[in-house]
CSV table of N, CA, C and O in Angstrom, one decimal:
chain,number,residue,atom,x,y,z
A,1,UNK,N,-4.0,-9.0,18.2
A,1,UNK,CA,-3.0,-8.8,17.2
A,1,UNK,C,-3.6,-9.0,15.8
A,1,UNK,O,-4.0,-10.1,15.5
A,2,UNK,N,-3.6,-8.0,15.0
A,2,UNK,CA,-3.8,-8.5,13.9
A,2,UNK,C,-2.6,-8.7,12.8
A,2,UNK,O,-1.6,-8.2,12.6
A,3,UNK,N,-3.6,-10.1,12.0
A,3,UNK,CA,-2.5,-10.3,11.0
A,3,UNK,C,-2.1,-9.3,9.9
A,3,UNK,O,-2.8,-8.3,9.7
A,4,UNK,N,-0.8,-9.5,9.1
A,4,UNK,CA,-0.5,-8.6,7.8
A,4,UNK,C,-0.3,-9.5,6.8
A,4,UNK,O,0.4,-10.5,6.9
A,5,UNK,N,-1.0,-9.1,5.5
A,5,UNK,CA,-0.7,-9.9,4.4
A,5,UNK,C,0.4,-8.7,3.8
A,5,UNK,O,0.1,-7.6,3.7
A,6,UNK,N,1.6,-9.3,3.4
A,6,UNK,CA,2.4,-8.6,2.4
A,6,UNK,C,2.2,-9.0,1.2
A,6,UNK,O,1.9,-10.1,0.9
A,7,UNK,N,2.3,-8.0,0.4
A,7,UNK,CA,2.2,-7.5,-1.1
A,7,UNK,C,3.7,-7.4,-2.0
A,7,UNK,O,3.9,-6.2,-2.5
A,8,UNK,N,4.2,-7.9,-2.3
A,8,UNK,CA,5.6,-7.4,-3.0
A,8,UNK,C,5.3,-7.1,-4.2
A,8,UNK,O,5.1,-8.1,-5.0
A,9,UNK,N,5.3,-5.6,-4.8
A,9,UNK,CA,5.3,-5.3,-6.0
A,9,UNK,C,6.5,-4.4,-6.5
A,9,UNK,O,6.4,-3.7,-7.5
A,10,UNK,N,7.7,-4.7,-5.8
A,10,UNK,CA,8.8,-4.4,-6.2
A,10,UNK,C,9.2,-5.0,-8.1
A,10,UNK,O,9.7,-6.1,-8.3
A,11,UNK,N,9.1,-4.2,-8.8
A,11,UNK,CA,9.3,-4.6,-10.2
A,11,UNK,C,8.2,-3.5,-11.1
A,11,UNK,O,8.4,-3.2,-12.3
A,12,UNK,N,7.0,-2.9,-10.3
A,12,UNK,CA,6.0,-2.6,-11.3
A,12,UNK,C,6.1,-0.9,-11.1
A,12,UNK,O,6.6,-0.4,-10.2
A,13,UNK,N,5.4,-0.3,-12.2
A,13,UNK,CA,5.7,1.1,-12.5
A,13,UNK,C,4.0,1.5,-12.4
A,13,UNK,O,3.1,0.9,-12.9
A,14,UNK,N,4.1,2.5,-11.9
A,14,UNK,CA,3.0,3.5,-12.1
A,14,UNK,C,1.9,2.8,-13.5
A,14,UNK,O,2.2,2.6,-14.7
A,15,UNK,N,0.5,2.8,-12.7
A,15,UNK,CA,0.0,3.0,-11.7
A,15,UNK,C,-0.1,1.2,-10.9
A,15,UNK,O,-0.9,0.8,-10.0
A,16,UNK,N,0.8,0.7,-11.5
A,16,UNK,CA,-0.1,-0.9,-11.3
A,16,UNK,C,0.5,-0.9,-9.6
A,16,UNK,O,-0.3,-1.6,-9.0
A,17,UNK,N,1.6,-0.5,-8.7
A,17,UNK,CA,1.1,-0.4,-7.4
A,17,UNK,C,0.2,-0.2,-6.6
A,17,UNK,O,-0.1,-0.8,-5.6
A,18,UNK,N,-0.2,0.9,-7.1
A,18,UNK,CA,-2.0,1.5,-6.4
A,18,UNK,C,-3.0,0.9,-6.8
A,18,UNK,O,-4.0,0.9,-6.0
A,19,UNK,N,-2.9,0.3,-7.9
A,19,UNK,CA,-4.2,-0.8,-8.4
A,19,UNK,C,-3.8,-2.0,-7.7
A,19,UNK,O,-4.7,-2.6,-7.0
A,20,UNK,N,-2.6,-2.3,-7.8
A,20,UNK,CA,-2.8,-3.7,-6.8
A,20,UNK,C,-3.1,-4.0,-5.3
A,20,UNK,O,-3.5,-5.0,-4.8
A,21,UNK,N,-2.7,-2.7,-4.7
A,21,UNK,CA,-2.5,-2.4,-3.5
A,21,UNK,C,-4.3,-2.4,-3.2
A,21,UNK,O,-4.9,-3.1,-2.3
A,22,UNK,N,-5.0,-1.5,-4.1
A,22,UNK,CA,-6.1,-1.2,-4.1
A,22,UNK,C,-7.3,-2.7,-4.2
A,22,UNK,O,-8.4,-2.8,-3.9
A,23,UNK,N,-6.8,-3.2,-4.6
A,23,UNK,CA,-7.3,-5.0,-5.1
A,23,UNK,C,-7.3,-5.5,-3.9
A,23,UNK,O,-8.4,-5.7,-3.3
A,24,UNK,N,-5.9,-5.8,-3.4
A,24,UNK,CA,-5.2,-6.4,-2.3
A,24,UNK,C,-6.1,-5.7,-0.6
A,24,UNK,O,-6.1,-6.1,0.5
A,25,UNK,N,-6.4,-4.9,-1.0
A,25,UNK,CA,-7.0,-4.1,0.0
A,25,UNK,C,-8.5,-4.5,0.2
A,25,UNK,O,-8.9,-4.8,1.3
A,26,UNK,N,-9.2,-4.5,-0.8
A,26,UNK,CA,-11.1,-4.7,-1.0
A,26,UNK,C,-11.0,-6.6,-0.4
A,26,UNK,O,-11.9,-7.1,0.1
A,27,UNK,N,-9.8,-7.3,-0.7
A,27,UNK,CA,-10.0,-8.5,-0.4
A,27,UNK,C,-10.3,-9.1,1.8
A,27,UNK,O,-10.7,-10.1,2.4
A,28,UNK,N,-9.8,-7.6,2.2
A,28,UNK,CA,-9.4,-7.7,3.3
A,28,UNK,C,-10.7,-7.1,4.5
A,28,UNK,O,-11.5,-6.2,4.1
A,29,UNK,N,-10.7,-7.6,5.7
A,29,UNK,CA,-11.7,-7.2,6.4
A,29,UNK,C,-11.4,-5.7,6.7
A,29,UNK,O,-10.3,-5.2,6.5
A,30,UNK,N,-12.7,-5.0,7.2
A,30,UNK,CA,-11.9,-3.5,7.5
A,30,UNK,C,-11.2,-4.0,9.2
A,30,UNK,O,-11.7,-4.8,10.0
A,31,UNK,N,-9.8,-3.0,9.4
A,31,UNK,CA,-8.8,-2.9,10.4
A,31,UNK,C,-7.5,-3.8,10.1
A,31,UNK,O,-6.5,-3.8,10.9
A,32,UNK,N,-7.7,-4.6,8.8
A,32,UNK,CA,-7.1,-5.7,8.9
A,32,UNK,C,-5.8,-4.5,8.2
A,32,UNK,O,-5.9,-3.3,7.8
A,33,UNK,N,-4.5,-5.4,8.3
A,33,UNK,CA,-3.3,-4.5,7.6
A,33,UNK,C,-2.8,-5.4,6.4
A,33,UNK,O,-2.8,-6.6,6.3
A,34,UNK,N,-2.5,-4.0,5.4
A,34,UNK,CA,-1.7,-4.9,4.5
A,34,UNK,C,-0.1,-4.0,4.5
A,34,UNK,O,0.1,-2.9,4.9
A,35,UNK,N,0.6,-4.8,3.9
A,35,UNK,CA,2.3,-4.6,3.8
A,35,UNK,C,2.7,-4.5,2.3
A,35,UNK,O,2.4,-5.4,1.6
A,36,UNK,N,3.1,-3.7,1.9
A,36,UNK,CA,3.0,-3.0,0.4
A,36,UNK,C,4.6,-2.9,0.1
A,36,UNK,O,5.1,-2.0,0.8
A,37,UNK,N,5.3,-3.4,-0.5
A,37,UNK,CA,6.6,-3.6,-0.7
A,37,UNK,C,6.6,-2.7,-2.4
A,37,UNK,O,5.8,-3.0,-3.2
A,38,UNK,N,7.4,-2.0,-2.6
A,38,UNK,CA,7.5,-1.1,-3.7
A,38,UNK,C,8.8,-0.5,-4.2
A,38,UNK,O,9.6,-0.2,-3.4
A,39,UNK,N,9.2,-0.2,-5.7
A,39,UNK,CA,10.4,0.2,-6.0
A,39,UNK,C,10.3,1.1,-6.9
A,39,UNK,O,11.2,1.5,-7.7
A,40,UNK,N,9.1,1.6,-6.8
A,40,UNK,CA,8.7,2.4,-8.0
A,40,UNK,C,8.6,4.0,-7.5
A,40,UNK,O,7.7,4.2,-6.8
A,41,UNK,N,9.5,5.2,-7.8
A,41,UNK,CA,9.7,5.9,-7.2
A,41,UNK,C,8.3,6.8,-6.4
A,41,UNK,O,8.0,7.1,-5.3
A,42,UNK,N,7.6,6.8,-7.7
A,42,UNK,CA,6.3,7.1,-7.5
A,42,UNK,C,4.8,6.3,-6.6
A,42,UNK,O,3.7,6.7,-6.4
A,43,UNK,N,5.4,5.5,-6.1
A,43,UNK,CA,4.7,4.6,-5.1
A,43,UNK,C,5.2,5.3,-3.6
A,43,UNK,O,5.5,4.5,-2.8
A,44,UNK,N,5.3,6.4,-3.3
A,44,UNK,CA,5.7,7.0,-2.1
A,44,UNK,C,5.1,8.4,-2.2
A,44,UNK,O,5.1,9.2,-1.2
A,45,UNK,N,4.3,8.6,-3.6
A,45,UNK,CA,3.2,10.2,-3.3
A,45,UNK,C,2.3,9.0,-4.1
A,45,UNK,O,1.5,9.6,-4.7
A,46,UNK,N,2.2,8.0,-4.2
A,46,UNK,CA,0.8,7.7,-4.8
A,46,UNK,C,0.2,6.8,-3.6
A,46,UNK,O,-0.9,7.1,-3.1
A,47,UNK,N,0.6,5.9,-3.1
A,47,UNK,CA,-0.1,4.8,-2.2
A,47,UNK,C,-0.8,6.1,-1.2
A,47,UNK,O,-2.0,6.2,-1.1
A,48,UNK,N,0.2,6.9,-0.5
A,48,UNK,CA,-0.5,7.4,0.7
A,48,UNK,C,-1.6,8.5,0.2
A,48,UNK,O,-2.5,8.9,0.9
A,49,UNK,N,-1.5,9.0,-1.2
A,49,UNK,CA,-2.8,9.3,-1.8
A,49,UNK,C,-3.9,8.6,-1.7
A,49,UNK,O,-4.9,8.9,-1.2
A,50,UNK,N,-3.5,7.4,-2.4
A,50,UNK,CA,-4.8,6.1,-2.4
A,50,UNK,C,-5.4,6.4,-1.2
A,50,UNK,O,-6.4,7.1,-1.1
A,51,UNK,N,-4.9,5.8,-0.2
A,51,UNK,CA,-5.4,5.9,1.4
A,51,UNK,C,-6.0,6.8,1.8
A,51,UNK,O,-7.1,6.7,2.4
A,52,UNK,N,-5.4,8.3,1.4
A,52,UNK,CA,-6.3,9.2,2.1
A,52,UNK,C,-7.3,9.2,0.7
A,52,UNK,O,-8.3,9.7,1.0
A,53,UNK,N,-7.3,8.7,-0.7
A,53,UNK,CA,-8.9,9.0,-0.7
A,53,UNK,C,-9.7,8.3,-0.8
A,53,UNK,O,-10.9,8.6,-1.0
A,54,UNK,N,-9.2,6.8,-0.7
A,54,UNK,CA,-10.3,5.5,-0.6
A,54,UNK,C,-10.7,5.1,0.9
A,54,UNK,O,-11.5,4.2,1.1
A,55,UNK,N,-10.0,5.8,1.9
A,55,UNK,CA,-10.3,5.7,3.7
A,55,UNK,C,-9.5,4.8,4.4
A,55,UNK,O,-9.6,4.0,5.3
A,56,UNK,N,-8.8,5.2,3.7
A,56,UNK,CA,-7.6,3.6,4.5
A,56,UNK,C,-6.4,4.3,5.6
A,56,UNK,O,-6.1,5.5,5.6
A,57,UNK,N,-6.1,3.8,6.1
A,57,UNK,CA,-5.3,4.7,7.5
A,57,UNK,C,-3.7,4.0,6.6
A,57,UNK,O,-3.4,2.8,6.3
A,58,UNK,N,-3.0,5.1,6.5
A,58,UNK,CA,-1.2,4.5,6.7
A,58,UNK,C,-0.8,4.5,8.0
A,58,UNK,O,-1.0,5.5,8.8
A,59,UNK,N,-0.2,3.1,8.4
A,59,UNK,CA,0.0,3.4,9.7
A,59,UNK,C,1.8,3.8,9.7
A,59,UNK,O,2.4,4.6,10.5
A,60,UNK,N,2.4,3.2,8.7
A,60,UNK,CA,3.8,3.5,8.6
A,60,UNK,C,4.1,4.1,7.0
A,60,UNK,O,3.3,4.4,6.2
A,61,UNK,N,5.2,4.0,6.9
A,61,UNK,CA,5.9,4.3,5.9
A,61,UNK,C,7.7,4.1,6.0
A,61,UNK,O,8.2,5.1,6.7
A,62,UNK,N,8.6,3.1,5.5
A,62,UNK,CA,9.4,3.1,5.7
A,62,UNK,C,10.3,2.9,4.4
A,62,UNK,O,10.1,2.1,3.5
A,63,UNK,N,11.5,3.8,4.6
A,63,UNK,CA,12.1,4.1,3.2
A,63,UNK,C,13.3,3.7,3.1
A,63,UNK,O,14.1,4.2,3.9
A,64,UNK,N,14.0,2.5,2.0
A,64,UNK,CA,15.1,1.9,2.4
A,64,UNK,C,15.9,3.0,1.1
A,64,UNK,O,15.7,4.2,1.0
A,65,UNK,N,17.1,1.9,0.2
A,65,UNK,CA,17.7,2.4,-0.1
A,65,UNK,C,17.0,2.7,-1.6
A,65,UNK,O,17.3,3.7,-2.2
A,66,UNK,N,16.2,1.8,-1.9
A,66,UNK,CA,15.7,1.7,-3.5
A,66,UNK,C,14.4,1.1,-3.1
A,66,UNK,O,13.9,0.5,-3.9
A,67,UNK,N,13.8,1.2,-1.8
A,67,UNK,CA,12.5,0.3,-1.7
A,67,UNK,C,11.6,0.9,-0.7
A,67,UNK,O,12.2,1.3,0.3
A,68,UNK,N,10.3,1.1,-0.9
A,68,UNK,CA,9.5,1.6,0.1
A,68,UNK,C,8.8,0.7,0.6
A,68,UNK,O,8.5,-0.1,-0.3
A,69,UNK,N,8.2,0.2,2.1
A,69,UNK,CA,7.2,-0.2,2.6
A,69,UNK,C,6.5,0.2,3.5
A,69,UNK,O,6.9,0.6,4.6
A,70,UNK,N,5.1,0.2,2.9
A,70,UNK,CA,3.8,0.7,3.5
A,70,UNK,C,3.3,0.1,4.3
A,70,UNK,O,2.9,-0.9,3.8
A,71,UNK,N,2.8,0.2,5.6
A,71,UNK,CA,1.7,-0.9,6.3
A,71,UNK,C,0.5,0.2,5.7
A,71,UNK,O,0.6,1.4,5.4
A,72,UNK,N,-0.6,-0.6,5.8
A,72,UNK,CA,-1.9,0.2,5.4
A,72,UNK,C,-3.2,-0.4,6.3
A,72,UNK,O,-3.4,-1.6,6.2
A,73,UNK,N,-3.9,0.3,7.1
A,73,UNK,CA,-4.8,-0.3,7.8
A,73,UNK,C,-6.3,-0.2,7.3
A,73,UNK,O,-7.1,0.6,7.7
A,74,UNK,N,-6.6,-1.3,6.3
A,74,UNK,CA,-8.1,-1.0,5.9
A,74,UNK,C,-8.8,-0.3,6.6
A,74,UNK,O,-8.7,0.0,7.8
A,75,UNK,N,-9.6,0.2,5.7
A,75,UNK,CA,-10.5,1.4,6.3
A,75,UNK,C,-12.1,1.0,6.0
A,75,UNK,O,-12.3,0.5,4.9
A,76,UNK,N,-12.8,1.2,6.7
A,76,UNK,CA,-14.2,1.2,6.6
A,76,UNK,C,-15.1,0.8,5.8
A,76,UNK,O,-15.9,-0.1,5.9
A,77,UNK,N,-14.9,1.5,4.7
A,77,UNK,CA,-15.0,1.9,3.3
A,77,UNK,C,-14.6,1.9,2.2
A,77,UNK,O,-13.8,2.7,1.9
A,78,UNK,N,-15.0,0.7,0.9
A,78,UNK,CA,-13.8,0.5,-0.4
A,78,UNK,C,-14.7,-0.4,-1.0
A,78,UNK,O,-14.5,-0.9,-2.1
């Protein structure tokens, strides 16, 4: 089982989700997951961009009423 570090960046606006997410990501071994907690409308076409072009796998995406969260599975490469 691998562990998940969650990220809550619920409060921040374009682009500082993808940058932090992207931080929060290089700190981590590759396969490891991170949990990306988001309120920023635009954090739902930008994260899963990040991913596909820094190599990182989304493994979910789940969409509440005002909040998105991402699992993200390090990727190889970053």
């Amino acid at each position: 089982m691998t562990a998940e570090v969650v990220l809550d960046l619920k409060g921040l606006k374009c682009p500082l989700p993808v940058l932090r997410a992207r931080q929060a990501l290089k700190a981590l071994a590759p396969g490891a997951l991170l949990v990306v907690e988001a309120n920023d409308p635009m954090a739902v076409l930008d994260i899963p961009h990040m991913c596909n072009e820094d190599g990182h796998r989304l493994v979910s995406v789940e969409r509440l009423e005002d909040l998105a969260r991402f699992v993200i599975a390090r990727g190889e490469r970053s």
